[in-house]
mmCIF file of C-alpha atoms in Angstrom:
data_model
loop_
_atom_site.group_PDB
_atom_site.id
_atom_site.type_symbol
_atom_site.label_atom_id
_atom_site.label_comp_id
_atom_site.label_asym_id
_atom_site.label_seq_id
_atom_site.Cartn_x
_atom_site.Cartn_y
_atom_site.Cartn_z
ATOM 1 C CA ALA A 11 0.715 -7.246 -26.425
ATOM 2 C CA SER A 12 -3.046 -6.932 -26.166
ATOM 3 C CA ASP A 13 -3.538 -8.970 -29.368
ATOM 4 C CA VAL A 14 -1.316 -11.748 -27.996
ATOM 5 C CA TYR A 15 -3.469 -11.934 -24.859
ATOM 6 C CA LYS A 16 -6.652 -11.914 -26.944
ATOM 7 C CA ARG A 17 -5.448 -14.871 -29.026
ATOM 8 C CA GLN A 18 -4.608 -16.752 -25.829
ATOM 9 C CA VAL A 19 -8.105 -16.092 -24.472
ATOM 10 C CA TRP A 20 -9.918 -17.105 -27.673
ATOM 11 C CA LYS A 21 -7.853 -20.318 -27.968
ATOM 12 C CA THR A 22 -8.645 -21.233 -24.374
ATOM 13 C CA ILE A 23 -12.350 -20.519 -24.895
ATOM 14 C CA ALA A 24 -12.347 -22.638 -28.070
ATOM 15 C CA LYS A 25 -10.959 -25.627 -26.164
ATOM 16 C CA GLY A 26 -13.963 -25.411 -23.847
ATOM 17 C CA LYS A 27 -12.126 -26.883 -20.851
ATOM 18 C CA PRO A 28 -12.205 -25.137 -17.434
ATOM 19 C CA TRP A 29 -9.161 -22.876 -17.141
ATOM 20 C CA THR A 30 -7.333 -21.929 -13.956
ATOM 21 C CA ASP A 31 -5.122 -18.856 -13.865
ATOM 22 C CA PRO A 32 -1.586 -20.000 -12.964
ATOM 23 C CA ASP A 33 -0.567 -16.442 -12.033
ATOM 24 C CA PHE A 34 -3.467 -15.836 -9.633
ATOM 25 C CA PRO A 35 -4.640 -19.310 -8.606
ATOM 26 C CA PRO A 36 -7.556 -20.165 -6.299
ATOM 27 C CA MET A 37 -5.237 -20.548 -3.330
ATOM 28 C CA ALA A 38 -4.540 -18.754 -0.063
ATOM 29 C CA LYS A 39 -1.582 -16.891 -1.595
ATOM 30 C CA SER A 40 -3.996 -14.988 -3.861
ATOM 31 C CA LEU A 41 -6.042 -13.917 -0.843
ATOM 32 C CA TYR A 42 -3.196 -12.628 1.325
ATOM 33 C CA ASP A 43 0.515 -12.852 1.986
ATOM 34 C CA PRO A 44 1.113 -13.407 5.724
ATOM 35 C CA ASN A 45 4.529 -11.734 5.421
ATOM 36 C CA VAL A 46 3.129 -8.540 3.934
ATOM 37 C CA ASP A 47 -0.625 -8.163 4.391
ATOM 38 C CA GLN A 48 -2.004 -7.328 7.831
ATOM 39 C CA VAL A 49 -5.306 -9.192 7.948
ATOM 40 C CA ASP A 50 -7.475 -11.279 10.228
ATOM 41 C CA GLU A 51 -5.867 -14.575 9.239
ATOM 42 C CA ALA A 52 -8.642 -16.662 10.809
ATOM 43 C CA GLN A 53 -11.183 -14.891 8.613
ATOM 44 C CA TYR A 54 -9.141 -15.313 5.440
ATOM 45 C CA LYS A 55 -8.413 -18.968 6.190
ATOM 46 C CA SER A 56 -12.172 -19.581 6.447
ATOM 47 C CA PHE A 57 -12.679 -18.613 2.797
ATOM 48 C CA SER A 58 -12.850 -21.268 0.071
ATOM 49 C CA TRP A 59 -13.045 -20.980 -3.705
ATOM 50 C CA LYS A 60 -15.817 -21.825 -6.150
ATOM 51 C CA ARG A 61 -16.211 -21.336 -9.852
ATOM 52 C CA ALA A 62 -18.914 -18.865 -10.831
ATOM 53 C CA SER A 63 -20.931 -21.669 -12.441
ATOM 54 C CA GLN A 64 -21.092 -23.373 -9.039
ATOM 55 C CA ILE A 65 -22.513 -20.222 -7.441
ATOM 56 C CA TYR A 66 -24.828 -18.809 -10.098
ATOM 57 C CA LYS A 67 -27.223 -20.805 -12.245
ATOM 58 C CA PRO A 68 -27.616 -19.468 -14.867
ATOM 59 C CA CYS A 69 -24.431 -17.421 -15.058
ATOM 60 C CA TYR A 70 -24.002 -14.094 -16.888
ATOM 61 C CA VAL A 71 -21.351 -11.398 -17.211
ATOM 62 C CA PHE A 72 -24.053 -8.860 -18.128
ATOM 63 C CA GLU A 73 -27.767 -9.546 -18.197
ATOM 64 C CA ASP A 74 -30.179 -6.968 -16.755
ATOM 65 C CA GLY A 75 -28.219 -3.820 -17.551
ATOM 66 C CA VAL A 76 -25.605 -1.915 -15.564
ATOM 67 C CA GLU A 77 -26.653 0.520 -12.836
ATOM 68 C CA PRO A 78 -24.797 2.377 -10.042
ATOM 69 C CA ASN A 79 -26.736 0.546 -7.320
ATOM 70 C CA ASP A 80 -25.858 -2.895 -8.726
ATOM 71 C CA ILE A 81 -22.764 -3.203 -6.542
ATOM 72 C CA ASN A 82 -22.679 -4.992 -3.191
ATOM 73 C CA GLN A 83 -19.384 -4.561 -1.326
ATOM 74 C CA GLY A 84 -18.881 -7.798 0.577
ATOM 75 C CA GLN A 85 -16.239 -8.346 3.277
ATOM 76 C CA LEU A 86 -13.308 -6.596 1.615
ATOM 77 C CA GLY A 87 -12.547 -2.958 2.478
ATOM 78 C CA ASP A 88 -12.267 -1.762 -1.113
ATOM 79 C CA CYS A 89 -15.158 0.720 -1.117
ATOM 80 C CA TYR A 90 -12.883 3.285 -2.832
ATOM 81 C CA PHE A 91 -12.589 0.988 -5.884
ATOM 82 C CA LEU A 92 -16.284 0.065 -5.866
ATOM 83 C CA ALA A 93 -17.340 3.727 -5.521
ATOM 84 C CA ALA A 94 -15.397 4.557 -8.694
ATOM 85 C CA LEU A 95 -16.940 1.535 -10.421
ATOM 86 C CA SER A 96 -20.412 2.524 -9.267
ATOM 87 C CA SER A 97 -19.977 6.055 -10.611
ATOM 88 C CA LEU A 98 -18.829 4.647 -13.936
ATOM 89 C CA ALA A 99 -21.910 2.397 -13.977
ATOM 90 C CA GLU A 100 -24.014 5.518 -14.529
ATOM 91 C CA PHE A 101 -22.753 5.051 -18.105
ATOM 92 C CA PRO A 102 -23.248 1.310 -18.818
ATOM 93 C CA GLU A 103 -21.363 1.295 -22.118
ATOM 94 C CA ARG A 104 -18.236 2.562 -20.354
ATOM 95 C CA VAL A 105 -18.338 -0.428 -18.010
ATOM 96 C CA LYS A 106 -18.950 -2.897 -20.844
ATOM 97 C CA ALA A 107 -16.054 -1.363 -22.787
ATOM 98 C CA LEU A 108 -13.706 -2.578 -20.020
ATOM 99 C CA PHE A 109 -14.477 -6.181 -21.014
ATOM 100 C CA VAL A 110 -12.940 -7.945 -23.991
ATOM 101 C CA THR A 111 -14.947 -11.075 -23.103
ATOM 102 C CA LYS A 112 -18.536 -10.008 -22.462
ATOM 103 C CA GLU A 113 -20.137 -13.473 -22.561
ATOM 104 C CA ILE A 114 -19.965 -16.493 -20.277
ATOM 105 C CA ASN A 115 -17.722 -19.278 -21.541
ATOM 106 C CA LYS A 116 -17.127 -22.855 -20.388
ATOM 107 C CA ALA A 117 -13.420 -22.222 -19.870
ATOM 108 C CA GLY A 118 -14.168 -19.575 -17.258
ATOM 109 C CA ILE A 119 -11.570 -17.192 -18.696
ATOM 110 C CA TYR A 120 -12.173 -13.437 -18.938
ATOM 111 C CA MET A 121 -10.138 -10.518 -20.154
ATOM 112 C CA VAL A 122 -10.633 -6.933 -19.040
ATOM 113 C CA ARG A 123 -8.871 -3.658 -19.797
ATOM 114 C CA LEU A 124 -7.560 -1.465 -16.999
ATOM 115 C CA PHE A 125 -5.163 1.462 -17.279
ATOM 116 C CA ILE A 126 -1.978 1.341 -15.237
ATOM 117 C CA ASN A 127 -0.378 4.781 -15.048
ATOM 118 C CA GLY A 128 -2.364 5.728 -18.147
ATOM 119 C CA ASN A 129 -1.337 2.683 -20.185
ATOM 120 C CA GLU A 130 -4.049 0.284 -21.330
ATOM 121 C CA THR A 131 -3.281 -3.002 -19.583
ATOM 122 C CA PRO A 132 -5.012 -6.309 -20.402
ATOM 123 C CA VAL A 133 -5.761 -8.444 -17.351
ATOM 124 C CA ILE A 134 -6.856 -12.078 -17.673
ATOM 125 C CA VAL A 135 -8.654 -13.792 -14.785
ATOM 126 C CA ASP A 136 -10.491 -17.052 -14.259
ATOM 127 C CA ASP A 137 -13.911 -17.269 -12.615
ATOM 128 C CA HIS A 138 -12.854 -18.808 -9.286
ATOM 129 C CA LEU A 139 -14.288 -16.564 -6.548
ATOM 130 C CA PRO A 140 -13.528 -16.541 -2.802
ATOM 131 C CA THR A 141 -16.574 -17.793 -0.905
ATOM 132 C CA LEU A 142 -17.916 -17.834 2.631
ATOM 133 C CA GLN A 143 -18.756 -20.996 4.531
ATOM 134 C CA ASN A 144 -22.328 -20.775 3.213
ATOM 135 C CA GLY A 145 -21.008 -20.963 -0.356
ATOM 136 C CA GLN A 146 -21.817 -17.365 -1.255
ATOM 137 C CA PRO A 147 -19.159 -14.924 -2.559
ATOM 138 C CA ALA A 148 -17.069 -13.324 0.187
ATOM 139 C CA PHE A 149 -16.250 -10.149 -1.702
ATOM 140 C CA ALA A 150 -17.939 -7.762 -4.135
ATOM 141 C CA THR A 151 -20.910 -8.962 -6.156
ATOM 142 C CA CYS A 152 -23.597 -7.599 -8.435
ATOM 143 C CA ARG A 153 -27.044 -7.486 -6.857
ATOM 144 C CA ASP A 154 -28.484 -9.069 -10.011
ATOM 145 C CA GLY A 155 -26.086 -12.020 -9.827
ATOM 146 C CA GLU A 156 -24.056 -10.879 -12.841
ATOM 147 C CA LEU A 157 -20.290 -11.385 -12.809
ATOM 148 C CA TRP A 158 -18.954 -8.042 -14.033
ATOM 149 C CA VAL A 159 -18.401 -6.627 -10.535
ATOM 150 C CA SER A 160 -16.607 -9.709 -9.160
ATOM 151 C CA LEU A 161 -14.420 -10.056 -12.260
ATOM 152 C CA LEU A 162 -13.294 -6.423 -12.215
ATOM 153 C CA GLU A 163 -12.534 -6.640 -8.498
ATOM 154 C CA LYS A 164 -10.533 -9.815 -9.120
ATOM 155 C CA ALA A 165 -8.572 -8.150 -11.927
ATOM 156 C CA TRP A 166 -7.785 -5.225 -9.579
ATOM 157 C CA ALA A 167 -6.636 -7.689 -6.896
ATOM 158 C CA LYS A 168 -4.474 -9.600 -9.389
ATOM 159 C CA LEU A 169 -2.683 -6.390 -10.370
ATOM 160 C CA HIS A 170 -1.868 -5.792 -6.694
ATOM 161 C CA GLY A 171 -0.826 -9.386 -5.942
ATOM 162 C CA THR A 172 -3.520 -10.288 -3.401
ATOM 163 C CA TYR A 173 -7.097 -9.422 -2.506
ATOM 164 C CA ALA A 174 -5.960 -8.155 0.909
ATOM 165 C CA ARG A 175 -3.683 -5.617 -0.732
ATOM 166 C CA ILE A 176 -6.579 -3.725 -2.330
ATOM 167 C CA GLU A 177 -8.109 -2.845 1.023
ATOM 168 C CA GLY A 178 -8.076 0.898 1.667
ATOM 169 C CA GLY A 179 -7.485 3.616 -0.896
ATOM 170 C CA LEU A 180 -8.794 6.775 -2.526
ATOM 171 C CA PRO A 181 -11.526 6.785 -5.202
ATOM 172 C CA CYS A 182 -9.495 9.163 -7.417
ATOM 173 C CA PHE A 183 -6.636 6.633 -7.487
ATOM 174 C CA ALA A 184 -8.951 3.797 -8.540
ATOM 175 C CA ALA A 185 -10.773 5.977 -11.071
ATOM 176 C CA SER A 186 -7.594 6.848 -12.965
ATOM 177 C CA HIS A 187 -6.670 3.179 -13.294
ATOM 178 C CA ILE A 188 -10.183 2.083 -14.272
ATOM 179 C CA MET A 189 -10.815 4.827 -16.826
ATOM 180 C CA GLY A 190 -7.344 5.748 -18.032
ATOM 181 C CA VAL A 191 -7.799 9.480 -17.553
ATOM 182 C CA PRO A 192 -6.412 11.961 -15.003
ATOM 183 C CA SER A 193 -8.435 12.665 -11.889
ATOM 184 C CA GLU A 194 -8.326 15.467 -9.381
ATOM 185 C CA SER A 195 -9.366 15.621 -5.749
ATOM 186 C CA HIS A 196 -10.590 18.488 -3.583
ATOM 187 C CA GLN A 197 -10.206 18.578 0.190
ATOM 188 C CA HIS A 198 -13.415 19.857 1.742
ATOM 189 C CA ASP A 199 -11.634 21.759 4.504
ATOM 190 C CA GLU A 200 -9.490 23.567 1.916
ATOM 191 C CA VAL A 201 -12.391 24.893 -0.154
ATOM 192 C CA GLU A 202 -12.548 28.676 0.258
ATOM 193 C CA ASP A 203 -15.580 29.496 -1.904
ATOM 194 C CA PHE A 204 -18.326 26.899 -1.582
ATOM 195 C CA GLU A 205 -20.574 28.558 -4.172
ATOM 196 C CA LYS A 206 -17.761 28.373 -6.717
ATOM 197 C CA PHE A 207 -17.026 24.784 -5.704
ATOM 198 C CA PHE A 208 -20.696 23.826 -6.095
ATOM 199 C CA ASP A 209 -20.723 25.404 -9.556
ATOM 200 C CA LEU A 210 -17.650 23.329 -10.430
ATOM 201 C CA LEU A 211 -19.409 20.122 -9.360
ATOM 202 C CA GLN A 212 -22.566 21.061 -11.226
ATOM 203 C CA SER A 213 -20.581 21.798 -14.371
ATOM 204 C CA ALA A 214 -18.773 18.467 -14.098
ATOM 205 C CA ASP A 215 -22.072 16.639 -13.635
ATOM 206 C CA LYS A 216 -23.558 18.250 -16.759
ATOM 207 C CA ARG A 217 -20.515 17.097 -18.753
ATOM 208 C CA ASN A 218 -20.952 13.483 -17.573
ATOM 209 C CA PHE A 219 -17.844 13.386 -15.403
ATOM 210 C CA THR A 220 -17.653 10.474 -12.983
ATOM 211 C CA MET A 221 -17.447 11.790 -9.421
ATOM 212 C CA MET A 222 -16.867 10.241 -6.026
ATOM 213 C CA ALA A 223 -16.647 11.437 -2.427
ATOM 214 C CA ALA A 224 -14.798 10.096 0.593
ATOM 215 C CA SER A 225 -15.048 10.755 4.322
ATOM 216 C CA HIS A 226 -12.271 11.088 6.882
ATOM 217 C CA GLY A 227 -11.758 8.766 9.806
ATOM 218 C CA GLN A 228 -11.890 5.047 10.469
ATOM 219 C CA GLY A 229 -14.253 2.495 11.934
ATOM 220 C CA GLU A 230 -17.230 3.293 9.722
ATOM 221 C CA ASN A 231 -19.176 5.195 12.379
ATOM 222 C CA ARG A 232 -22.230 7.113 11.200
ATOM 223 C CA ASN A 233 -22.377 10.814 12.109
ATOM 224 C CA ALA A 234 -25.453 12.999 12.699
ATOM 225 C CA GLU A 235 -25.752 13.727 8.949
ATOM 226 C CA GLY A 236 -25.686 10.013 8.138
ATOM 227 C CA VAL A 237 -22.179 10.057 6.645
ATOM 228 C CA ILE A 238 -20.092 6.992 7.508
ATOM 229 C CA SER A 239 -16.478 7.681 8.521
ATOM 230 C CA GLY A 240 -13.656 6.205 6.455
ATOM 231 C CA HIS A 241 -16.013 5.392 3.598
ATOM 232 C CA ALA A 242 -16.257 6.169 -0.125
ATOM 233 C CA TYR A 243 -19.375 7.244 -1.986
ATOM 234 C CA SER A 244 -20.454 7.547 -5.612
ATOM 235 C CA LEU A 245 -21.640 11.018 -6.570
ATOM 236 C CA ILE A 246 -24.359 10.417 -9.143
ATOM 237 C CA SER A 247 -25.929 13.850 -9.598
ATOM 238 C CA ILE A 248 -25.765 17.423 -8.291
ATOM 239 C CA HIS A 249 -28.901 19.372 -7.344
ATOM 240 C CA LYS A 250 -29.669 22.735 -5.799
ATOM 241 C CA VAL A 251 -32.664 22.566 -3.468
ATOM 242 C CA LYS A 252 -34.674 25.506 -2.169
ATOM 243 C CA HIS A 253 -35.500 24.920 1.470
ATOM 244 C CA GLN A 254 -38.388 26.734 3.074
ATOM 245 C CA GLY A 255 -38.275 26.366 6.807
#
């Protein structure tokens, strides 16, 4: 199946004419379904669509390298997905391996690989992106203006049916579908031996595991330690610090 999709992509690129995805078109129905998705309809109706070439000049999928802090969330509540992506970005080649099409093309067609329930699944998207009234992207972007973040988010949204449907989730769920490997989660309030748990995290870090963290609650309120409620974080490295106070 993957080879069939690849041939379709290469043929479309060879034609050189702008391509629009008929299965996930730049229309309101790809943003949200009013019968299913509970969203601020006024906000979603204010979004328009632009091709990436209309937003970025020049336009790149990858250009200045891939780093965990490249990702800017935007107005969609999919921090769980972006946290998993950011953790993976610690290993740039793993992110690039998700892309079958790594270069910009005039057709605006891109193919990525995700893993649905462990099965490698090709996802084809065009480069139409939802935009704000000022013409800038409404959802996730790369701080360097590269497209890899927006295209992966769009592929994730296409798999779910709408952008609105990818709001809210757990990083471990996203990680399994991005990387195609099992993930496990640990509830902080269920940890009985924190020294043993810290050793587990440190061991995982040394073996180049991708790790994320998530906080309880809603509303994104910041607590005294600076942790935002109802938010997801990328865990980039583990350190033991000696405090003298």
